Tab-separated table of N, CA and C in Angstrom:
chain	number	residue	atom	x	y	z
H	951	ILE	N	-4.800	-7.614	-26.758
H	951	ILE	CA	-5.651	-6.437	-26.927
H	951	ILE	C	-5.191	-5.541	-28.151
H	952	GLY	N	-6.028	-5.233	-29.054
H	952	GLY	CA	-5.588	-4.721	-30.348
H	952	GLY	C	-5.635	-3.122	-30.007
H	953	ARG	N	-4.804	-2.587	-30.848
H	953	ARG	CA	-4.415	-1.088	-30.854
H	953	ARG	C	-5.551	-0.271	-30.895
H	954	THR	N	-6.575	-0.757	-31.814
H	954	THR	CA	-7.939	0.236	-31.707
H	954	THR	C	-8.584	0.142	-30.230
H	955	THR	N	-8.499	-1.036	-29.994
H	955	THR	CA	-9.052	-1.172	-28.478
H	955	THR	C	-8.773	-0.275	-27.504
H	956	ILE	N	-7.120	-0.317	-27.381
H	956	ILE	CA	-6.548	0.442	-26.403
H	956	ILE	C	-6.675	2.012	-26.596
H	957	TYR	N	-6.899	2.507	-27.855
H	957	TYR	CA	-6.997	3.969	-28.198
H	957	TYR	C	-8.492	4.241	-28.034
H	958	GLN	N	-9.315	3.292	-27.708
H	958	GLN	CA	-10.641	3.881	-27.308
H	958	GLN	C	-10.611	4.433	-25.820
H	959	TYR	N	-9.626	3.803	-25.186
H	959	TYR	CA	-9.607	4.406	-23.668
H	959	TYR	C	-8.313	5.402	-23.578
H	960	PHE	N	-7.475	5.457	-24.462
H	960	PHE	CA	-6.340	6.477	-24.315
H	960	PHE	C	-6.252	7.329	-25.391
H	961	LYS	N	-5.943	8.653	-25.487
H	961	LYS	CA	-5.772	9.332	-26.609
H	961	LYS	C	-4.446	9.050	-27.442
H	962	ASN	N	-3.373	8.940	-26.621
H	962	ASN	CA	-1.908	8.737	-27.304
H	962	ASN	C	-1.345	7.885	-26.339
H	963	LYS	N	0.122	7.705	-26.866
H	963	LYS	CA	1.101	6.653	-25.823
H	963	LYS	C	1.353	7.459	-24.607
H	964	ASP	N	1.412	8.779	-24.773
H	964	ASP	CA	1.823	9.563	-23.446
H	964	ASP	C	0.756	9.265	-22.331
H	965	GLU	N	-0.594	9.156	-22.705
H	965	GLU	CA	-1.669	8.958	-21.786
H	965	GLU	C	-1.580	7.475	-21.263
H	966	ILE	N	-1.296	6.614	-22.148
H	966	ILE	CA	-0.949	5.175	-21.576
H	966	ILE	C	0.060	5.135	-20.765
H	967	PHE	N	1.168	5.791	-20.756
H	967	PHE	CA	2.424	5.999	-20.217
H	967	PHE	C	1.926	6.529	-18.896
H	968	SER	N	1.243	7.708	-18.779
H	968	SER	CA	0.913	8.354	-17.743
H	968	SER	C	-0.126	7.401	-16.653
H	969	TYR	N	-1.002	6.729	-17.317
H	969	TYR	CA	-1.904	5.708	-16.601
H	969	TYR	C	-0.839	4.807	-15.841
H	970	SER	N	-0.254	4.054	-16.812
H	970	SER	CA	0.775	3.076	-16.041
H	970	SER	C	1.459	3.654	-15.074
H	971	LEU	N	2.259	4.802	-15.181
H	971	LEU	CA	3.064	5.256	-14.007
H	971	LEU	C	2.255	5.679	-12.876
H	972	ASN	N	0.834	6.299	-13.084
H	972	ASN	CA	0.065	6.440	-11.843
H	972	ASN	C	-0.103	5.177	-11.112
H	973	GLN	N	-0.395	3.889	-11.938
H	973	GLN	CA	-0.584	2.639	-11.326
H	973	GLN	C	0.537	2.189	-10.523
H	974	SER	N	1.834	2.387	-11.041
H	974	SER	CA	3.100	2.021	-10.440
H	974	SER	C	3.276	2.960	-9.131
H	975	PHE	N	2.928	4.265	-9.221
H	975	PHE	CA	3.107	5.193	-8.062
H	975	PHE	C	2.370	4.813	-7.062
H	976	ASP	N	1.073	4.331	-7.282
H	976	ASP	CA	-0.016	4.023	-6.331
H	976	ASP	C	0.618	2.725	-5.475
H	977	LEU	N	1.178	1.757	-6.188
H	977	LEU	CA	1.809	0.682	-5.522
H	977	LEU	C	2.948	1.076	-4.649
H	978	ILE	N	3.875	1.902	-5.333
H	978	ILE	CA	4.902	2.348	-4.266
H	978	ILE	C	4.407	3.035	-3.153
H	979	ARG	N	3.430	3.987	-3.188
H	979	ARG	CA	2.896	4.638	-2.178
H	979	ARG	C	2.357	3.740	-1.085
H	980	LEU	N	1.656	2.587	-1.487
H	980	LEU	CA	1.327	1.669	-0.454
H	980	LEU	C	2.309	0.876	0.247
H	981	ASP	N	3.385	0.498	-0.535
H	981	ASP	CA	4.574	0.067	-0.001
H	981	ASP	C	5.114	0.673	1.002
H	982	LEU	N	5.287	2.344	0.671
H	982	LEU	CA	6.010	3.096	1.616
H	982	LEU	C	5.171	3.245	2.830
H	983	LYS	N	3.834	3.457	2.648
H	983	LYS	CA	3.048	3.653	3.831
H	983	LYS	C	3.128	2.555	4.785
H	984	ALA	N	3.035	1.295	4.134
H	984	ALA	CA	3.065	-0.022	5.007
H	984	ALA	C	4.342	-0.005	5.748
H	985	ALA	N	5.550	0.309	5.109
H	985	ALA	CA	6.688	0.253	5.822
H	985	ALA	C	6.735	1.101	6.918
H	986	LEU	N	6.311	2.547	6.573
H	986	LEU	CA	6.628	3.523	7.622
H	986	LEU	C	5.584	3.374	8.821
H	987	GLU	N	4.382	2.731	8.440
H	987	GLU	CA	3.501	2.583	9.588
H	987	GLU	C	3.574	1.233	10.403
H	988	SER	N	4.270	0.407	10.010
H	988	SER	CA	4.521	-0.824	10.618
H	988	SER	C	5.162	-0.610	11.857
H	989	SER	N	4.443	-1.279	12.968
H	989	SER	CA	5.076	-1.115	14.279
H	989	SER	C	5.546	-2.548	14.516
H	990	SER	N	5.791	-3.592	13.742
H	990	SER	CA	6.428	-4.700	13.874
H	990	SER	C	7.708	-4.749	13.240
H	991	LEU	N	8.093	-3.786	12.679
H	991	LEU	CA	9.309	-3.760	11.752
H	991	LEU	C	10.203	-2.849	12.591
H	992	SER	N	11.427	-3.107	12.623
H	992	SER	CA	12.378	-2.061	12.865
H	992	SER	C	12.606	-1.124	11.854
H	993	SER	N	13.262	-0.050	12.116
H	993	SER	CA	13.487	0.793	10.968
H	993	SER	C	14.356	0.118	9.914
H	994	LEU	N	15.542	-0.682	10.383
H	994	LEU	CA	16.164	-1.237	9.337
H	994	LEU	C	15.368	-2.255	8.325
H	995	ASP	N	14.662	-3.051	9.255
H	995	ASP	CA	13.833	-4.134	8.495
H	995	ASP	C	12.778	-3.551	7.611
H	996	ALA	N	12.207	-2.179	7.926
H	996	ALA	CA	11.422	-1.595	6.996
H	996	ALA	C	12.200	-0.924	5.661
H	997	ILE	N	13.252	-0.573	5.956
H	997	ILE	CA	13.967	-0.199	4.762
H	997	ILE	C	14.233	-1.391	3.711
H	998	ARG	N	14.912	-2.393	4.599
H	998	ARG	CA	15.274	-3.665	3.811
H	998	ARG	C	13.764	-3.952	2.975
H	999	GLU	N	12.545	-3.961	3.487
H	999	GLU	CA	11.583	-4.516	3.095
H	999	GLU	C	11.044	-3.648	1.942
H	1000	ILE	N	11.262	-2.180	2.005
H	1000	ILE	CA	10.947	-1.434	0.915
H	1000	ILE	C	11.834	-1.818	-0.363
H	1001	ILE	N	13.258	-1.857	-0.098
H	1001	ILE	CA	14.237	-2.197	-1.158
H	1001	ILE	C	13.818	-3.561	-1.768
H	1002	HIS	N	13.709	-4.559	-0.887
H	1002	HIS	CA	13.421	-5.931	-1.367
H	1002	HIS	C	12.121	-6.014	-2.443
H	1003	ARG	N	11.053	-5.278	-1.924
H	1003	ARG	CA	9.845	-5.344	-2.687
H	1003	ARG	C	10.196	-4.641	-4.116
H	1004	ALA	N	10.858	-3.410	-4.021
H	1004	ALA	CA	11.060	-2.740	-5.251
H	1004	ALA	C	11.947	-3.709	-6.175
H	1005	LEU	N	13.020	-4.334	-5.694
H	1005	LEU	CA	13.771	-5.060	-6.540
H	1005	LEU	C	13.043	-6.338	-6.907
H	1006	ARG	N	12.086	-6.868	-6.141
H	1006	ARG	CA	11.500	-8.064	-6.648
H	1006	ARG	C	10.243	-7.830	-7.776
H	1007	ALA	N	9.730	-6.619	-7.513
H	1007	ALA	CA	8.802	-6.077	-8.240
H	1007	ALA	C	9.378	-5.869	-9.891
H	1008	PHE	N	10.553	-5.223	-9.946
H	1008	PHE	CA	11.410	-5.157	-11.167
H	1008	PHE	C	11.554	-6.252	-11.767
H	1009	ARG	N	12.195	-7.273	-11.069
H	1009	ARG	CA	12.733	-8.613	-11.464
H	1009	ARG	C	11.510	-9.312	-12.148
H	1010	GLU	N	10.356	-9.163	-11.443
H	1010	GLU	CA	9.075	-10.096	-11.929
H	1010	GLU	C	8.431	-9.488	-13.206
H	1011	GLU	N	8.450	-8.049	-13.206
H	1011	GLU	CA	7.841	-7.501	-14.260
H	1011	GLU	C	8.901	-6.707	-15.176
H	1012	GLN	N	9.822	-6.960	-15.378
H	1012	GLN	CA	11.124	-6.409	-15.810
H	1012	GLN	C	10.771	-5.724	-17.116
H	1013	ARG	N	10.193	-6.376	-18.226
H	1013	ARG	CA	10.152	-5.957	-19.464
H	1013	ARG	C	9.160	-4.666	-19.336
H	1014	VAL	N	8.008	-4.849	-18.462
H	1014	VAL	CA	7.073	-3.571	-18.524
H	1014	VAL	C	7.716	-2.371	-17.635
H	1015	LEU	N	8.373	-2.770	-16.628
H	1015	LEU	CA	8.962	-1.612	-15.891
H	1015	LEU	C	10.122	-1.077	-16.415
H	1016	LEU	N	10.873	-1.843	-17.362
H	1016	LEU	CA	11.983	-1.341	-17.975
H	1016	LEU	C	11.377	-0.158	-19.164
H	1017	LEU	N	10.436	-0.510	-19.695
H	1017	LEU	CA	9.657	0.172	-20.619
H	1017	LEU	C	9.308	1.704	-20.046
H	1018	LEU	N	8.728	1.405	-18.587
H	1018	LEU	CA	8.238	2.640	-17.814
H	1018	LEU	C	9.448	3.503	-17.501
H	1019	LEU	N	10.571	2.837	-16.989
H	1019	LEU	CA	11.788	3.364	-16.698
H	1019	LEU	C	12.237	4.230	-17.892
H	1020	GLU	N	12.268	3.743	-19.089
H	1020	GLU	CA	12.981	4.329	-20.200
H	1020	GLU	C	12.057	5.585	-20.502
H	1021	HIS	N	10.679	5.697	-20.502
H	1021	HIS	CA	9.835	6.625	-20.787
H	1021	HIS	C	10.082	7.891	-19.575
H	1022	ALA	N	10.144	7.297	-18.352
H	1022	ALA	CA	10.313	8.144	-17.337
H	1022	ALA	C	11.657	8.907	-17.415
H	1023	LEU	N	12.703	8.339	-17.807
H	1023	LEU	CA	13.885	9.157	-18.051
H	1023	LEU	C	13.897	10.109	-19.224
H	1024	ARG	N	13.309	9.800	-20.120
H	1024	ARG	CA	12.910	10.777	-21.418
H	1024	ARG	C	12.190	11.887	-20.674
H	1025	ILE	N	11.223	11.664	-20.103
H	1025	ILE	CA	10.122	12.649	-19.767
H	1025	ILE	C	10.751	13.730	-18.532
H	1026	MET	N	11.561	13.260	-17.819
H	1026	MET	CA	12.304	13.809	-16.847
H	1026	MET	C	13.095	14.962	-17.202
H	1027	ARG	N	13.472	14.811	-18.567
H	1027	ARG	CA	14.535	15.796	-19.273
H	1027	ARG	C	13.586	16.932	-19.555
H	1028	GLU	N	12.203	16.832	-19.582
H	1028	GLU	CA	11.301	17.941	-20.016
H	1028	GLU	C	10.817	18.624	-18.723
H	1029	ASP	N	10.071	19.732	-18.994
H	1029	ASP	CA	9.688	20.553	-17.908
H	1029	ASP	C	8.156	20.382	-17.993
H	1030	THR	N	7.477	19.349	-17.578
H	1030	THR	CA	6.011	19.132	-17.678
H	1030	THR	C	5.514	18.683	-16.379
H	1031	ALA	N	4.390	18.784	-16.107
H	1031	ALA	CA	3.638	18.408	-14.937
H	1031	ALA	C	3.967	16.880	-14.685
H	1032	LEU	N	4.091	15.947	-15.614
H	1032	LEU	CA	4.244	14.569	-15.539
H	1032	LEU	C	5.827	14.417	-14.914
H	1033	ALA	N	6.822	15.310	-15.455
H	1033	ALA	CA	8.226	15.089	-15.002
H	1033	ALA	C	8.170	15.632	-13.508
H	1034	SER	N	7.433	16.620	-13.178
H	1034	SER	CA	7.328	16.884	-11.863
H	1034	SER	C	6.865	16.018	-10.872
H	1035	ARG	N	5.742	15.287	-11.431
H	1035	ARG	CA	5.292	14.200	-10.673
H	1035	ARG	C	6.265	12.954	-10.252
H	1036	ILE	N	6.973	12.777	-11.404
H	1036	ILE	CA	8.024	11.682	-11.366
H	1036	ILE	C	9.054	12.009	-10.268
H	1037	ARG	N	9.614	13.330	-10.440
H	1037	ARG	CA	10.549	13.912	-9.328
H	1037	ARG	C	10.002	13.831	-7.974
H	1038	GLY	N	8.817	14.109	-8.007
H	1038	GLY	CA	7.982	14.118	-6.531
H	1038	GLY	C	8.122	12.550	-6.020
H	1039	GLN	N	7.773	11.798	-6.845
H	1039	GLN	CA	7.601	10.481	-6.429
H	1039	GLN	C	9.208	10.039	-5.961
H	1040	ILE	N	10.148	10.291	-6.701
H	1040	ILE	CA	11.415	10.070	-6.347
H	1040	ILE	C	11.662	10.507	-4.955
H	1041	GLY	N	11.537	11.848	-4.660
H	1041	GLY	CA	11.520	12.507	-3.669
H	1041	GLY	C	10.845	11.876	-2.269
H	1042	ALA	N	9.697	11.281	-2.554
H	1042	ALA	CA	8.956	10.640	-1.558
H	1042	ALA	C	9.516	9.391	-1.258
H	1043	VAL	N	9.995	8.675	-2.085
H	1043	VAL	CA	10.825	7.518	-1.593
H	1043	VAL	C	12.052	7.766	-0.889
H	1044	GLU	N	12.736	8.905	-1.218
H	1044	GLU	CA	13.978	9.228	-0.601
H	1044	GLU	C	13.484	9.739	0.822
H	1045	GLU	N	12.585	10.491	1.016
H	1045	GLU	CA	12.139	11.077	2.323
H	1045	GLU	C	11.560	9.901	3.161
H	1046	ALA	N	11.097	8.819	2.615
H	1046	ALA	CA	10.604	7.674	3.359
H	1046	ALA	C	12.070	7.013	4.022
H	1047	PHE	N	13.078	6.883	3.174
H	1047	PHE	CA	14.202	6.328	3.669
H	1047	PHE	C	14.730	7.157	4.673
H	1048	ALA	N	14.701	8.430	4.493
H	1048	ALA	CA	15.316	9.421	5.459
H	1048	ALA	C	14.564	9.401	6.888
H	1049	SER	N	13.344	9.373	6.713
H	1049	SER	CA	12.483	9.199	7.958
H	1049	SER	C	12.652	7.833	8.812
H	1050	LEU	N	12.839	6.811	8.010
H	1050	LEU	CA	13.243	5.509	8.553
H	1050	LEU	C	14.561	5.465	9.272
H	1051	LEU	N	15.416	6.221	8.608
H	1051	LEU	CA	16.815	6.257	8.997
H	1051	LEU	C	16.784	7.234	10.491
H	1052	ARG	N	16.198	8.402	10.254
H	1052	ARG	CA	16.062	8.975	11.482
H	1052	ARG	C	15.522	8.346	12.817
H	1053	ARG	N	14.502	7.729	12.490
H	1053	ARG	CA	13.706	6.977	13.590
H	1053	ARG	C	14.725	5.617	14.192
H	1054	GLY	N	15.580	5.208	13.329
H	1054	GLY	CA	16.494	4.168	13.637
H	1054	GLY	C	17.551	4.824	14.431
H	1055	VAL	N	17.987	5.882	14.098
H	1055	VAL	CA	18.966	6.428	14.864
H	1055	VAL	C	18.768	6.936	16.176
H	1056	ARG	N	17.335	7.568	16.211
H	1056	ARG	CA	17.027	8.059	17.428
H	1056	ARG	C	16.610	6.867	18.365
H	1057	ALA	N	16.091	5.690	18.023
H	1057	ALA	CA	15.781	4.625	18.660
H	1057	ALA	C	17.167	3.864	19.265
H	1058	GLY	N	18.342	4.433	18.650
H	1058	GLY	CA	19.450	3.562	18.934
H	1058	GLY	C	19.812	2.207	18.149
H	1059	GLU	N	18.939	2.061	17.242
H	1059	GLU	CA	18.900	0.694	16.446
H	1059	GLU	C	20.120	0.976	15.356
H	1060	LEU	N	20.265	2.348	14.893
H	1060	LEU	CA	21.157	2.378	13.896
H	1060	LEU	C	22.274	3.393	14.394
H	1061	ARG	N	23.663	3.130	13.837
H	1061	ARG	CA	24.711	3.882	14.236
H	1061	ARG	C	24.412	5.450	13.779
H	1062	PRO	N	25.234	6.394	14.140
H	1062	PRO	CA	25.068	7.809	13.535
H	1062	PRO	C	25.399	7.664	12.133
H	1063	LEU	N	24.530	8.469	11.420
H	1063	LEU	CA	24.657	8.321	10.091
H	1063	LEU	C	24.241	9.744	9.484
H	1064	PRO	N	24.872	10.027	8.373
H	1064	PRO	CA	24.444	11.382	7.548
H	1064	PRO	C	23.055	11.091	6.896
H	1065	VAL	N	21.902	11.151	7.679
H	1065	VAL	CA	20.772	10.667	7.094
H	1065	VAL	C	20.519	11.098	5.819
H	1066	GLY	N	20.493	12.442	5.198
H	1066	GLY	CA	20.223	12.850	3.955
H	1066	GLY	C	20.954	12.099	2.899
H	1067	THR	N	22.125	12.005	3.425
H	1067	THR	CA	23.216	11.498	2.220
H	1067	THR	C	22.889	10.015	2.117
H	1068	VAL	N	22.689	9.222	3.107
H	1068	VAL	CA	22.376	7.747	3.170
H	1068	VAL	C	21.113	7.593	2.405
H	1069	ALA	N	20.171	8.329	2.674
H	1069	ALA	CA	18.715	8.148	2.165
H	1069	ALA	C	18.901	8.238	0.525
H	1070	LYS	N	19.698	9.350	0.052
H	1070	LYS	CA	19.829	9.433	-1.488
H	1070	LYS	C	20.632	8.298	-1.848
H	1071	LEU	N	21.647	7.693	-1.144
H	1071	LEU	CA	22.383	6.599	-1.555
H	1071	LEU	C	21.638	5.329	-1.820
H	1072	LEU	N	20.577	5.045	-0.784
H	1072	LEU	CA	19.741	4.107	-0.964
H	1072	LEU	C	18.741	3.999	-1.896
H	1073	GLN	N	18.324	5.162	-2.337
H	1073	GLN	CA	17.706	5.324	-3.593
H	1073	GLN	C	18.253	5.100	-4.856
H	1074	ASN	N	19.566	5.674	-4.767
H	1074	ASN	CA	20.396	5.427	-5.997
H	1074	ASN	C	20.864	3.896	-6.181
H	1075	LEU	N	20.914	3.192	-4.888
H	1075	LEU	CA	21.278	1.806	-4.865
H	1075	LEU	C	20.084	0.889	-5.713
H	1076	VAL	N	18.853	1.373	-5.481
H	1076	VAL	CA	17.627	0.594	-6.064
H	1076	VAL	C	17.854	1.044	-7.415
H	1077	LEU	N	18.008	2.216	-7.677
H	1077	LEU	CA	17.861	2.765	-9.154
H	1077	LEU	C	19.096	1.887	-9.915
H	1078	ALA	N	20.224	2.031	-9.357
H	1078	ALA	CA	21.335	1.334	-10.207
H	1078	ALA	C	21.074	-0.097	-10.132
H	1079	THR	N	20.611	-0.764	-9.269
H	1079	THR	CA	20.315	-2.356	-9.460
H	1079	THR	C	19.323	-2.566	-10.426
H	1080	VAL	N	18.309	-1.767	-10.495
H	1080	VAL	CA	17.298	-2.074	-11.791
H	1080	VAL	C	17.858	-1.794	-12.876
H	1081	LEU	N	18.752	-0.771	-12.952
H	1081	LEU	CA	19.304	-0.622	-14.312
H	1081	LEU	C	20.383	-1.823	-14.670
H	1082	ARG	N	20.971	-2.306	-13.603
H	1082	ARG	CA	21.876	-3.524	-13.772
H	1082	ARG	C	21.010	-4.687	-14.130
H	1083	PHE	N	19.965	-4.862	-13.564
H	1083	PHE	CA	19.058	-6.116	-13.937
H	1083	PHE	C	18.758	-6.012	-15.272
H	1084	ALA	N	18.474	-4.659	-15.912
H	1084	ALA	CA	18.067	-4.541	-17.355
H	1084	ALA	C	19.327	-4.824	-18.131
H	1085	ALA	N	20.432	-4.629	-17.754
H	1085	ALA	CA	21.641	-4.749	-18.684
H	1085	ALA	C	22.500	-6.124	-18.500
H	1086	ASP	N	22.078	-6.713	-17.363
H	1086	ASP	CA	22.807	-7.953	-17.162
H	1086	ASP	C	21.831	-9.190	-16.431
H	1087	ASP	N	21.484	-10.003	-17.524
H	1087	ASP	CA	20.440	-11.022	-16.914
H	1087	ASP	C	21.361	-11.993	-15.879
H	1088	LYS	N	22.486	-12.057	-15.947
H	1088	LYS	CA	23.447	-12.835	-14.957
H	1088	LYS	C	23.216	-12.546	-13.627
H	1089	LEU	N	22.998	-11.186	-13.302
H	1089	LEU	CA	22.829	-10.736	-11.960
H	1089	LEU	C	21.460	-11.179	-11.491
H	1090	GLY	N	21.488	-12.198	-10.453
H	1090	GLY	CA	20.239	-12.902	-9.852
H	1090	GLY	C	19.553	-12.051	-8.946
H	1091	LEU	N	18.295	-12.104	-8.748
H	1091	LEU	CA	17.818	-11.378	-7.665
H	1091	LEU	C	18.250	-11.540	-6.165
H	1092	GLU	N	18.486	-13.015	-5.998
H	1092	GLU	CA	18.779	-13.309	-4.703
H	1092	GLU	C	20.222	-12.774	-4.298
H	1093	GLN	N	21.082	-12.699	-5.328
H	1093	GLN	CA	22.450	-12.214	-5.151
H	1093	GLN	C	22.344	-10.769	-4.778
H	1094	ALA	N	21.440	-9.882	-5.500
H	1094	ALA	CA	21.379	-8.694	-5.113
H	1094	ALA	C	20.627	-8.349	-3.728
H	1095	LEU	N	19.766	-9.124	-3.584
H	1095	LEU	CA	19.115	-8.945	-2.176
H	1095	LEU	C	19.992	-9.182	-1.087
H	1096	ALA	N	20.920	-10.175	-1.296
H	1096	ALA	CA	21.963	-10.549	-0.201
H	1096	ALA	C	22.978	-9.499	-0.048
H	1097	GLY	N	23.252	-8.637	-1.132
H	1097	GLY	CA	24.257	-7.577	-1.167
H	1097	GLY	C	23.572	-6.514	-0.292
H	1098	VAL	N	22.168	-6.110	-0.605
H	1098	VAL	CA	21.539	-5.092	-0.005
H	1098	VAL	C	21.378	-5.555	1.420
H	1099	ASP	N	21.183	-6.909	1.827
H	1099	ASP	CA	21.158	-7.128	3.342
H	1099	ASP	C	22.579	-6.858	4.000
H	1100	GLU	N	23.453	-7.054	3.335
H	1100	GLU	CA	24.845	-7.177	3.879
H	1100	GLU	C	25.206	-5.503	4.189
H	1101	LEU	N	24.791	-4.462	3.084
H	1101	LEU	CA	25.137	-3.341	3.107
H	1101	LEU	C	24.333	-2.767	4.333
H	1102	LEU	N	23.171	-3.230	4.419
H	1102	LEU	CA	22.141	-2.539	5.802
H	1102	LEU	C	22.762	-3.015	7.037
H	1103	THR	N	23.282	-4.161	7.167
H	1103	THR	CA	23.849	-4.669	8.320
H	1103	THR	C	24.891	-3.754	8.689
H	1104	GLY	N	25.681	-2.977	8.089
H	1104	GLY	CA	26.528	-2.206	8.485
H	1104	GLY	C	25.926	-0.879	9.083
H	1105	PHE	N	24.915	-0.682	8.814
H	1105	PHE	CA	24.322	0.577	9.586
H	1105	PHE	C	23.905	0.191	11.068
H	1106	ARG	N	23.862	-0.767	11.325
H	1106	ARG	CA	23.473	-1.230	12.860
H	1106	ARG	C	24.481	-0.390	13.834
H	1107	ARG	N	23.923	-0.040	14.864
H	1107	ARG	CA	24.709	0.607	15.939
H	1107	ARG	C	25.495	-0.613	16.661
H	1108	ARG	N	26.799	-0.184	16.806
H	1108	ARG	CA	27.751	-1.245	17.547
H	1108	ARG	C	27.429	-0.957	18.990
H	1109	PRO	N	27.704	-2.056	19.934
H	1109	PRO	CA	27.569	-1.758	21.447
H	1109	PRO	C	28.741	-0.833	21.747
H	1110	GLY	N	28.165	0.206	22.455
H	1110	GLY	CA	29.046	1.321	23.145
H	1110	GLY	C	29.082	2.551	22.215
H	1111	GLU	N	28.562	2.439	20.891
H	1111	GLU	CA	28.450	3.567	20.177
H	1111	GLU	C	27.173	4.514	20.497
H	1112	ARG	N	27.767	5.846	20.485
H	1112	ARG	CA	26.758	6.828	20.872
H	1112	ARG	C	25.565	6.978	20.144
H	1113	LYS	N	24.431	7.366	20.556
H	1113	LYS	CA	23.265	7.592	19.857
H	1113	LYS	C	23.263	9.067	19.487
H	1114	ARG	N	23.279	9.439	18.530
H	1114	ARG	CA	23.270	10.876	17.685
H	1114	ARG	C	23.042	10.689	16.204
H	1115	GLU	N	22.227	11.679	15.740
H	1115	GLU	CA	22.053	11.825	14.148
H	1115	GLU	C	22.957	12.861	13.495
H	1116	THR	N	23.572	12.506	12.473
H	1116	THR	CA	24.358	13.722	11.760
H	1116	THR	C	23.451	14.152	10.682
H	1117	ALA	N	23.628	15.163	10.161
H	1117	ALA	CA	22.976	15.848	9.086
H	1117	ALA	C	22.950	14.851	7.934
């Protein structure tokens, strides 16, 4: 597609970026909604699914998503409506993790966890892995996914452990 063709639909680069970001947000929202509403997945499996989908998507579309990530990081330093939307989307992912963690702790599937802290850490794990993919082609997707699975396994409640949620 030529530059003149693209600019018939978009006024500038920021508008192209905003459109691309909206498309990405829509996909993320669908993944989160599916994971949160799934009755066939345990809380831990839903968290695993969200993280796996995000990392697979990044690995498959690495160049495009890296470009979006670079622009998102630049825009987040500004005080604009788009920056607020990006922060809101990050917050939505974190809240989805927190909701699933709370559900898992209440159901006795997960050990007692500091839900808010662990939700932030899971979000940061995804972001850090994405950045690592961008910086290191040697880190394989399957290697990263296996590491995520190992980490999540540690959240399971051990036999005899009390059911309770921590802040």
